[in-house]
Short mmCIF file of C-alpha atoms in Angstrom, two decimals:
data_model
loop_
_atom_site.label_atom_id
_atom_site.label_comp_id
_atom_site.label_asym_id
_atom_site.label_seq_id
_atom_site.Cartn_x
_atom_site.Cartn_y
_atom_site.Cartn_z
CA UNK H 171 -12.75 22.17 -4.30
CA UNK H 172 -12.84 20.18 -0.95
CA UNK H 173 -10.78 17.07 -0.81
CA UNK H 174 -11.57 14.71 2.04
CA UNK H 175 -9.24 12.56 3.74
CA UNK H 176 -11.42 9.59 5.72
CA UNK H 177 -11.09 7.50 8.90
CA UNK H 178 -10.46 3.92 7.56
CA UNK H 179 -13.15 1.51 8.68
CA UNK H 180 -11.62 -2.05 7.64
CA UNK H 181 -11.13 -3.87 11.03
CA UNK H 182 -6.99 -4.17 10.79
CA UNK H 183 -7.01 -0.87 8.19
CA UNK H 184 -4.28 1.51 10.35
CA UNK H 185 -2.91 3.43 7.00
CA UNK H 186 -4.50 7.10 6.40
CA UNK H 187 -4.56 8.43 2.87
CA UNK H 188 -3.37 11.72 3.82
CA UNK H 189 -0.48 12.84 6.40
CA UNK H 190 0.06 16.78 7.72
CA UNK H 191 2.93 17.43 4.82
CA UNK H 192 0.98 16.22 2.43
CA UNK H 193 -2.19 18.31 3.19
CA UNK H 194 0.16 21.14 3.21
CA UNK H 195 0.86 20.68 -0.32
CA UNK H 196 -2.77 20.05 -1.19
CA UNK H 197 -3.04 23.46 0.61
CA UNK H 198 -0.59 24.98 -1.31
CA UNK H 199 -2.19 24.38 -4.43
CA UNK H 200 -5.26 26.34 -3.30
CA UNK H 201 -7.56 22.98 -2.99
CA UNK H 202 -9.23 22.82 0.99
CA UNK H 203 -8.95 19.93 3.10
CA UNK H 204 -11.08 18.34 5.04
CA UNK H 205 -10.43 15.33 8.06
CA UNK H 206 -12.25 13.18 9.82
CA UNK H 207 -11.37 13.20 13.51
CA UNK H 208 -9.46 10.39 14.25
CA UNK H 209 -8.93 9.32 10.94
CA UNK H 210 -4.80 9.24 11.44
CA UNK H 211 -4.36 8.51 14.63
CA UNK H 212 -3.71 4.91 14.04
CA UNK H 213 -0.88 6.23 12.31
CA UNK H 214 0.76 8.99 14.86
CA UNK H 215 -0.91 11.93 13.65
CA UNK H 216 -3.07 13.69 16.03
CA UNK H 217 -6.37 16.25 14.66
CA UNK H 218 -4.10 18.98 15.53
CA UNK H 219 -1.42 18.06 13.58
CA UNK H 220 -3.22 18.09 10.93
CA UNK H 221 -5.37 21.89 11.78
CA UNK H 222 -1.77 23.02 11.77
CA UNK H 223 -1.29 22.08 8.21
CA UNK H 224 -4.54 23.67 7.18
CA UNK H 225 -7.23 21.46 6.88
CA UNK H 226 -10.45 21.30 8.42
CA UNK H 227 -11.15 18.77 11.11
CA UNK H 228 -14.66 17.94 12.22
CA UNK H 229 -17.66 15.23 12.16
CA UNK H 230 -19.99 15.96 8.80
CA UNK H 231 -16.78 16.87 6.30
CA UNK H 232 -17.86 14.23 4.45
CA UNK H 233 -20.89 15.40 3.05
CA UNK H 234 -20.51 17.45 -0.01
CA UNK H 235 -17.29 16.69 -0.78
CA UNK H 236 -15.48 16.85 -4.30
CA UNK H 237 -12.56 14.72 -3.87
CA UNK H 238 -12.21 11.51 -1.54
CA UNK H 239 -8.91 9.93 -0.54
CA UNK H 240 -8.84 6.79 1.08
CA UNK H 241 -6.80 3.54 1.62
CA UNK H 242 -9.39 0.60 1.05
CA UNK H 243 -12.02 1.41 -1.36
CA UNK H 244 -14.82 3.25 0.35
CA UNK H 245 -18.32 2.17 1.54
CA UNK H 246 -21.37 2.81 -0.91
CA UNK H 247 -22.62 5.15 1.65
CA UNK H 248 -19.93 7.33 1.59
CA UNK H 249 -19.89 7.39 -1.90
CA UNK H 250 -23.23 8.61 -1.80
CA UNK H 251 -22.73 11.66 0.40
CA UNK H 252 -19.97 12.84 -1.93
CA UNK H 253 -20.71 15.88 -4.41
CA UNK H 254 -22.17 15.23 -8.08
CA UNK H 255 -18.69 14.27 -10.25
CA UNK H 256 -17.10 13.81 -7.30
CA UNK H 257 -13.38 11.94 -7.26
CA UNK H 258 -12.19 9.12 -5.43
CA UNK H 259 -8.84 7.66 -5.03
CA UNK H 260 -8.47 4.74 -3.08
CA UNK H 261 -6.64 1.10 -3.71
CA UNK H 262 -9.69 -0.39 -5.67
CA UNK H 263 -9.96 -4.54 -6.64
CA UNK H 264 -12.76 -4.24 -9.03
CA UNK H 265 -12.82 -7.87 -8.80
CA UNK H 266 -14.02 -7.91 -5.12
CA UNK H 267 -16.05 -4.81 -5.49
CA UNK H 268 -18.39 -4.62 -8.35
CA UNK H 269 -21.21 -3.38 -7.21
CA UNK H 270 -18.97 -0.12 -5.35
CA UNK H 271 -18.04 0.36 -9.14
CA UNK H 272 -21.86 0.43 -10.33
CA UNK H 273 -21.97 2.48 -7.65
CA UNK H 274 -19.49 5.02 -9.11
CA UNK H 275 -20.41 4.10 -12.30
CA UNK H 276 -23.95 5.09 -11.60
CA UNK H 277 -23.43 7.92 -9.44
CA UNK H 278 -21.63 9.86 -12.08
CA UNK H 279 -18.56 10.08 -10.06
CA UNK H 280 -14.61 9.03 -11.14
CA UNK H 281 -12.79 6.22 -9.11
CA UNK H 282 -8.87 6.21 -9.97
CA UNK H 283 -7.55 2.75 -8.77
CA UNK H 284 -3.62 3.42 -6.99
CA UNK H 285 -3.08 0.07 -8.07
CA UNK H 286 -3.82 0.29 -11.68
CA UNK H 287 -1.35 3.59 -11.83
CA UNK H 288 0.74 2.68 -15.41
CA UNK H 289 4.51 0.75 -14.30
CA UNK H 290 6.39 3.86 -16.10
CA UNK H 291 9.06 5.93 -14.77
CA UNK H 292 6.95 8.85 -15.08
CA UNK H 293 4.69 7.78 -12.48
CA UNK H 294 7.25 6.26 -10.37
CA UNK H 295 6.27 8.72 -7.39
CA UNK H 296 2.82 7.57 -7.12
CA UNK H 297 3.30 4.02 -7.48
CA UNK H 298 2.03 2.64 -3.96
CA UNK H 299 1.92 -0.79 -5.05
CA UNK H 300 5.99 -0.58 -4.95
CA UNK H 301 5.96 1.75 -1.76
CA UNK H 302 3.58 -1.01 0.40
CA UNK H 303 5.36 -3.73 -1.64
CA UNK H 304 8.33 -2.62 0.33
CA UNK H 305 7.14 -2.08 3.76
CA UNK H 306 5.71 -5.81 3.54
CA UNK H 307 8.91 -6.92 2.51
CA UNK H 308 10.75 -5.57 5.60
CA UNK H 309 8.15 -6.70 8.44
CA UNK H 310 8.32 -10.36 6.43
CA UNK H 311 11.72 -10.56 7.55
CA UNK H 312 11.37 -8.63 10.67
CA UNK H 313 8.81 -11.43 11.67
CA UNK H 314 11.01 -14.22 10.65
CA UNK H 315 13.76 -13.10 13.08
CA UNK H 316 11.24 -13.03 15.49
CA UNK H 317 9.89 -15.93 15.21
CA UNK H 318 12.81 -18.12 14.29
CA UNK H 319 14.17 -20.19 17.55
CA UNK H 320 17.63 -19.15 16.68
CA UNK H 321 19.76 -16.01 15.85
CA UNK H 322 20.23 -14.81 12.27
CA UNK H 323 24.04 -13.74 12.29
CA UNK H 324 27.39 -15.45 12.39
CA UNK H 325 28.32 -15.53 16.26
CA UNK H 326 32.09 -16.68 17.35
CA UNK H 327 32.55 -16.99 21.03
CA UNK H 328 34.81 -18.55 22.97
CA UNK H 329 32.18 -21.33 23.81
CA UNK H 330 32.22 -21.59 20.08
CA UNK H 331 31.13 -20.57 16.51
CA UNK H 332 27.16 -20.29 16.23
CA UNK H 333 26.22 -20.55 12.11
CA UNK H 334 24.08 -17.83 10.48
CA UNK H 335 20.64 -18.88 9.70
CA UNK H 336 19.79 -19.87 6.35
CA UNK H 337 17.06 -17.71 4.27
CA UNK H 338 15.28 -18.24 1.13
CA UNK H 339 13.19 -15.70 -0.40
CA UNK H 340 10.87 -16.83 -3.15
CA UNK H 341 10.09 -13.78 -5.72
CA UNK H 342 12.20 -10.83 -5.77
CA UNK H 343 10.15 -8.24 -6.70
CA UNK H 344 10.08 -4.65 -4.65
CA UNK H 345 9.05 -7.01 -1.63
CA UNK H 346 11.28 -9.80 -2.19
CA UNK H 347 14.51 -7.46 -2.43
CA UNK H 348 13.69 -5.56 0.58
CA UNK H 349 13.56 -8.82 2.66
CA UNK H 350 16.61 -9.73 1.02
CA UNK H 351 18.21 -6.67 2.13
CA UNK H 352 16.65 -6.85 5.73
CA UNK H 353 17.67 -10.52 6.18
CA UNK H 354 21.13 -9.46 5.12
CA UNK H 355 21.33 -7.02 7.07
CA UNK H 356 20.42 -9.28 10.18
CA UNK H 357 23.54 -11.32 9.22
CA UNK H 358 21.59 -14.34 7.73
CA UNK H 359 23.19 -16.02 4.45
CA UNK H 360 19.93 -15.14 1.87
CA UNK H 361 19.37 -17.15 -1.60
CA UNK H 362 16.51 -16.23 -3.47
CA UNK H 363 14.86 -17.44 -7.07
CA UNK H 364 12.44 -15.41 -9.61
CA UNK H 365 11.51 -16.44 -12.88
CA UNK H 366 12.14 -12.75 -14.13
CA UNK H 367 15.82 -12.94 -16.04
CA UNK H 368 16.54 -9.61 -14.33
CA UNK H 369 15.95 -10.75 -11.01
CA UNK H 370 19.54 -12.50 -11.14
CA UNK H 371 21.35 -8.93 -10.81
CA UNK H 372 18.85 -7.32 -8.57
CA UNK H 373 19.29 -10.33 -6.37
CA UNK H 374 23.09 -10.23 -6.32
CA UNK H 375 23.24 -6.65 -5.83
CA UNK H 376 21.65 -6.39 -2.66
CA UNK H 377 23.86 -9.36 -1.13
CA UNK H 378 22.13 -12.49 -1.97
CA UNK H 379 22.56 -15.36 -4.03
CA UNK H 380 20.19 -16.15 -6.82
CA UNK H 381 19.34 -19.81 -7.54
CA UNK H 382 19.57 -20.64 -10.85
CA UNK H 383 17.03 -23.60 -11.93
CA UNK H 384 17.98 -23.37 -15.23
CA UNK H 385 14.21 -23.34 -16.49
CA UNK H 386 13.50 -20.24 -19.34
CA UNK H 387 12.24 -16.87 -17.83
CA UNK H 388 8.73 -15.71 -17.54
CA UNK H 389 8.79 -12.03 -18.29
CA UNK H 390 5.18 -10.49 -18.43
CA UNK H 391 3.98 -6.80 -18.61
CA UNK H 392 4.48 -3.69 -16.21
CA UNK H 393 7.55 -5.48 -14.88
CA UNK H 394 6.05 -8.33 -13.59
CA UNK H 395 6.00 -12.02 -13.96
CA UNK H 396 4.30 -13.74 -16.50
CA UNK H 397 1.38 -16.34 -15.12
CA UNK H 398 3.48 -20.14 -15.86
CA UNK H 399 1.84 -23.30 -16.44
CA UNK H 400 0.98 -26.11 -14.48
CA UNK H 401 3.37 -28.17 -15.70
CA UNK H 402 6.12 -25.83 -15.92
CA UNK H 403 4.71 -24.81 -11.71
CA UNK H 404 5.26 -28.52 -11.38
CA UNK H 405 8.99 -28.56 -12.45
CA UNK H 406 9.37 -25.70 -10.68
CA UNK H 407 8.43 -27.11 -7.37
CA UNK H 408 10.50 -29.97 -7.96
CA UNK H 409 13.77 -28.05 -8.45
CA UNK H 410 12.71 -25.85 -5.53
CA UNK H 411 12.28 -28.70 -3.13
CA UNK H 412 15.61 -29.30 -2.06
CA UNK H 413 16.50 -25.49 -1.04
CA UNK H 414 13.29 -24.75 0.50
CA UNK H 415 14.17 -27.95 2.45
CA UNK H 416 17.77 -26.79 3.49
CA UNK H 417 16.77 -23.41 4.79
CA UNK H 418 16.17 -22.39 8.24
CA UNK H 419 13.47 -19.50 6.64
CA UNK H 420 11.48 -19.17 3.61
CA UNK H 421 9.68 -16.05 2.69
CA UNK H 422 7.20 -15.52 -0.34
CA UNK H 423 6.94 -12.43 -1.95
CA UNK H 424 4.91 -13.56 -5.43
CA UNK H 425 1.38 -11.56 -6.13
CA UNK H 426 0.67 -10.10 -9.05
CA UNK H 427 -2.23 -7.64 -8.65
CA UNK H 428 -5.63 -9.21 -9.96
CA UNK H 429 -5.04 -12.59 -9.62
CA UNK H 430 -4.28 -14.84 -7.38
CA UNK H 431 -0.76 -15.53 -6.37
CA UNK H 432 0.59 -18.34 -7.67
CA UNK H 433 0.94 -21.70 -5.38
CA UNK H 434 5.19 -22.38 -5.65
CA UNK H 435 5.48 -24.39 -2.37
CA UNK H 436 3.48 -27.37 -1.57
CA UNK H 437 2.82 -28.39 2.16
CA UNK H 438 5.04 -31.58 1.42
CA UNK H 439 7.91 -29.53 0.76
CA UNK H 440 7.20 -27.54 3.77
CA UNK H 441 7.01 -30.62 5.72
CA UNK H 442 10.57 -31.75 4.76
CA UNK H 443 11.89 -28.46 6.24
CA UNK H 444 13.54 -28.74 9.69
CA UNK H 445 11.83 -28.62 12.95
CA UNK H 446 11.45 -24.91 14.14
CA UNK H 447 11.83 -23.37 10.07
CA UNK H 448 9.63 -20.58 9.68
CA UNK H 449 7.60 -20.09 6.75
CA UNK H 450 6.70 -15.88 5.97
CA UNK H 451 3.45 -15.95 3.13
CA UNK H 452 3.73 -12.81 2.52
CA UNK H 453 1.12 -13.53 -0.93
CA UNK H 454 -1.89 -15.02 1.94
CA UNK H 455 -4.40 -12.91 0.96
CA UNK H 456 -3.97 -13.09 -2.50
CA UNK H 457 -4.76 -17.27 -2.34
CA UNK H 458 -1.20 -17.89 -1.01
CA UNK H 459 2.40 -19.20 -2.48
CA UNK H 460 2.65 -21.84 0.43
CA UNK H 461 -0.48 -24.40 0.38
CA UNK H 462 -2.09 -24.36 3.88
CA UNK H 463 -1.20 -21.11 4.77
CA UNK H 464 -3.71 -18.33 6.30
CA UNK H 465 -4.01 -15.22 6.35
CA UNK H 466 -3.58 -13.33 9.35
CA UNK H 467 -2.87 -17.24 11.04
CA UNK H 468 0.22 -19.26 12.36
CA UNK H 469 -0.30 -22.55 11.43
CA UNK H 470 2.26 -25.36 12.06
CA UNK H 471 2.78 -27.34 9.25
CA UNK H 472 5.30 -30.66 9.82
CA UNK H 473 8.07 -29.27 12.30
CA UNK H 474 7.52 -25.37 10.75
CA UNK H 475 6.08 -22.49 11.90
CA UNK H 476 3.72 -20.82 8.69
CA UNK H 477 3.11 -17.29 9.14
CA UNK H 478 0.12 -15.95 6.96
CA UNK H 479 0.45 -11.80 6.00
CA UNK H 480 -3.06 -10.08 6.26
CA UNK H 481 -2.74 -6.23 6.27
CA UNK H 482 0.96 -6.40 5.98
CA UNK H 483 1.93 -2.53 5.61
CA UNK H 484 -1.15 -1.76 8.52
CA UNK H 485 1.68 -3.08 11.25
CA UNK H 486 3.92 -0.68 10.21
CA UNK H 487 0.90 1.94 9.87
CA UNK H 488 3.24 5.38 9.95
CA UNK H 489 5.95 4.43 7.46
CA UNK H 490 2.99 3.17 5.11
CA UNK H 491 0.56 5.69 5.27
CA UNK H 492 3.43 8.47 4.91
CA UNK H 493 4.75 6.74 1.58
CA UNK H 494 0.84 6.24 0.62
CA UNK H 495 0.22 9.49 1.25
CA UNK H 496 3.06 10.82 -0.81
CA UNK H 497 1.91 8.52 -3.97
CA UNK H 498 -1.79 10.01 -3.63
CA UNK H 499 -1.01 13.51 -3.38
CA UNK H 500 1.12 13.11 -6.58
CA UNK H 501 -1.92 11.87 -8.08
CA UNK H 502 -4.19 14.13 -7.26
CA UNK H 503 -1.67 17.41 -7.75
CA UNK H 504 -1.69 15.35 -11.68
CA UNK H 505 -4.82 16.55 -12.12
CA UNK H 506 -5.08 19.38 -10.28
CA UNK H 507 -5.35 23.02 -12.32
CA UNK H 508 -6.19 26.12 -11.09
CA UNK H 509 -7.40 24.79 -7.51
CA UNK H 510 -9.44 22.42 -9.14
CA UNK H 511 -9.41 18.24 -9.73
CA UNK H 512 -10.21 17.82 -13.31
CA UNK H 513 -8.77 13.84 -14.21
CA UNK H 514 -7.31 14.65 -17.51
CA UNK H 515 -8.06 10.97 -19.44
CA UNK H 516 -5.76 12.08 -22.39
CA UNK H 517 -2.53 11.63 -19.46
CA UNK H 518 -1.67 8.23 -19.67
CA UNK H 519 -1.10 8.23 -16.00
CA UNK H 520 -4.90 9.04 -15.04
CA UNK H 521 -6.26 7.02 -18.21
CA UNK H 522 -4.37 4.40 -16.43
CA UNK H 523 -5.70 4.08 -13.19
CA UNK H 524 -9.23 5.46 -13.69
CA UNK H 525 -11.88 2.74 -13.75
CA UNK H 526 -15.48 5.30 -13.71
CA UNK H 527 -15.95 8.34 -14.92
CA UNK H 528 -19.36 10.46 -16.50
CA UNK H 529 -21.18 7.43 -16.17
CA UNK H 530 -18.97 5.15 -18.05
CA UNK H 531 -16.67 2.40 -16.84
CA UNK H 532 -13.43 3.21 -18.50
CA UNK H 533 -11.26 0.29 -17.07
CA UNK H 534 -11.64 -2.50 -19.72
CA UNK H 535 -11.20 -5.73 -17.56
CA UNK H 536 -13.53 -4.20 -15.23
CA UNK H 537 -16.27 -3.42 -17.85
CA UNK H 538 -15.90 -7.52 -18.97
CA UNK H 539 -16.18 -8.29 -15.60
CA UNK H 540 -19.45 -6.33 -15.27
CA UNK H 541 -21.03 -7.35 -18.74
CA UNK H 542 -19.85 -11.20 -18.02
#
């Protein structure tokens, strides 16, 4: 069977599915590889790179092929040139995308979602929500420091002592707790607040301290939060006010795949934040945590500086696509026997995350969505 790795064609999209180690190891388990030129150099890897792991590099490798792997869910077209029952593996939001899933759904062919992959420890390794989750959450504090008019650490001189800057990080999820740790280890002072009751420990053990609202804990499935309501969002955001207004940043880290992210600043409390705060919405293109930020935009807002994320793990395009890359090949070496992809629906893993397959849609939400 011929798995294809294509050239990403979202404007921003620098990510590639597949990196030369881990079409070696699609090698290795007798399955042959095909790239499209160019497809990772926006990443560091050049065609040759990947010739010397064994795949196939040339214009046309589309066409016929049994298993795609991309990053954003692929163009109709595309689809189309695949083979009959062909495979695709991409990040999927049925939501956006319904008519790519009659598409698939029509076509025959089986989409697996990497974002629907089952929250269990067995499918840790192929959980790319959690590996993008955590480049996002390093570049949000990356761009903070950057962006801040002031240094992070604790300075003493002889001209005198210089404060550490004062971070918040609101959610503390894979994303949250890697900006925690990057902020920390920039030298700021770090607080941060989830509504998970776990979060507390997490939050302490990587250096920070939690803030404790005293309001119950919203535990929901697969780990993450459970959706609040507006009144308890209102009390919330009241409690919050005064430490989003005493820190020098504020990142947000809240999204929960699906939906949109939840709104826990308003612009009022970002307009009682000191002049030259910076603001990190890391949630932007999932509807935002801060109201008036934009994705891919600065905006000012009062005296701060709002930074909207859009294509968050793209600006750090070799880190993500080689953790991507790792969590697709463990996918597709799932269902991979005898040098053949065969999705297995009775693994929980691949029931999971598959969404089409033999002309049905398998994904429940998305089959409401479509019969709504």
């Amino acid at each position: 069977m011929k798995v294809i790795v294509a050239r990403e064609v979202v404007e921003g999209e620098r990510r590639v599915a597949a990196v030369p180690e881990t079409v070696s190891r699609l090698v290795e388990a007798g399955l042959k590889v095909g790239v499209e030129p160019g497809a990772g150099l926006p990443a560091g890897h050049r065609d040759e790179d990947y010739r010397a792991a064994g795949a196939e590099v040339e214009a046309g490798v589309l066409d016929g092929g049994d298993v795609l792997l991309g990053v954003r869910p692929p163009p109709a077209e595309r689809v189309r040139r695949l083979a009959e029952g062909a495979v695709s593996v991409s990040f999927l939001p049925v939501a956006e995308h319904l008519e790519l899933v009659r598409e698939f759904r029509d076509g025959g062919r089986t989409a697996l979602a990497m974002e629907l992959v089952p929250r269990i420890s067995r499918a840790q390794s192929m959980d790319a929500l959690s590996s993008q989750a955590m480049i996002s959450g390093y570049r949000g504090a990356v761009v903070a420091a950057e962006r801040l008019p002031r240094m992070f650490p604790l300075a003493m001189t002889a001209a005198g002592t210089v404060p550490p800057a004062r971070v918040l990080v609101l959610g503390a999820g894979v994303a949250g707790l890697q900006a925690i740790a990057t902020a920390r280890r920039l030298g700021a002072v770090v607080g941060a607040y989830d509504v998970r009751a776990a979060a507390a420990e997490e939050v302490r053990s990587v250096g920070a301290d939690f803030v404790d609202l005293d309001l119950p804990p919203l535990e929901g499935a697969g780990g993450y939060a459970r959706e609040m309501g507006e009144e308890r969002a209102r009390l919330q955001r009241e409690l919050l006010a005064p430490h989003v207004a005493d820190a020098d940043v504020l990142i947000t880290t809240a999204a929960v795949p699906g939906r949109a992210a939840p709104l826990l600043v308003t612009r009022a409390m970002v307009e009682r934040m000191r002049p030259g705060s910076v603001v990190v919405d890391l949630a932007a293109e999932q509807g935002g945590n801060v109201e008036g930020s934009r994705p891919g935009e600065e905006v000012e807002i009062g005296g701060a500086l709002v930074w909207g994320g859009r294509d968050v793990p793209s600006q750090l395009p070799a880190q993500a696509s080689r953790l991507y890359a790792a969590n697709v090949a463990e996918l597709v070496l799932l269902t991979t026997r005898e040098a053949r992809v065969f999705p297995d629906l009775d693994d929980e893993i691949v029931a999971g995350c598959c969404v089409t397959h033999a002309g049905e849609v398998r994904h429940g939400p998305t089959r409401e969505l479509l019969e709504g």
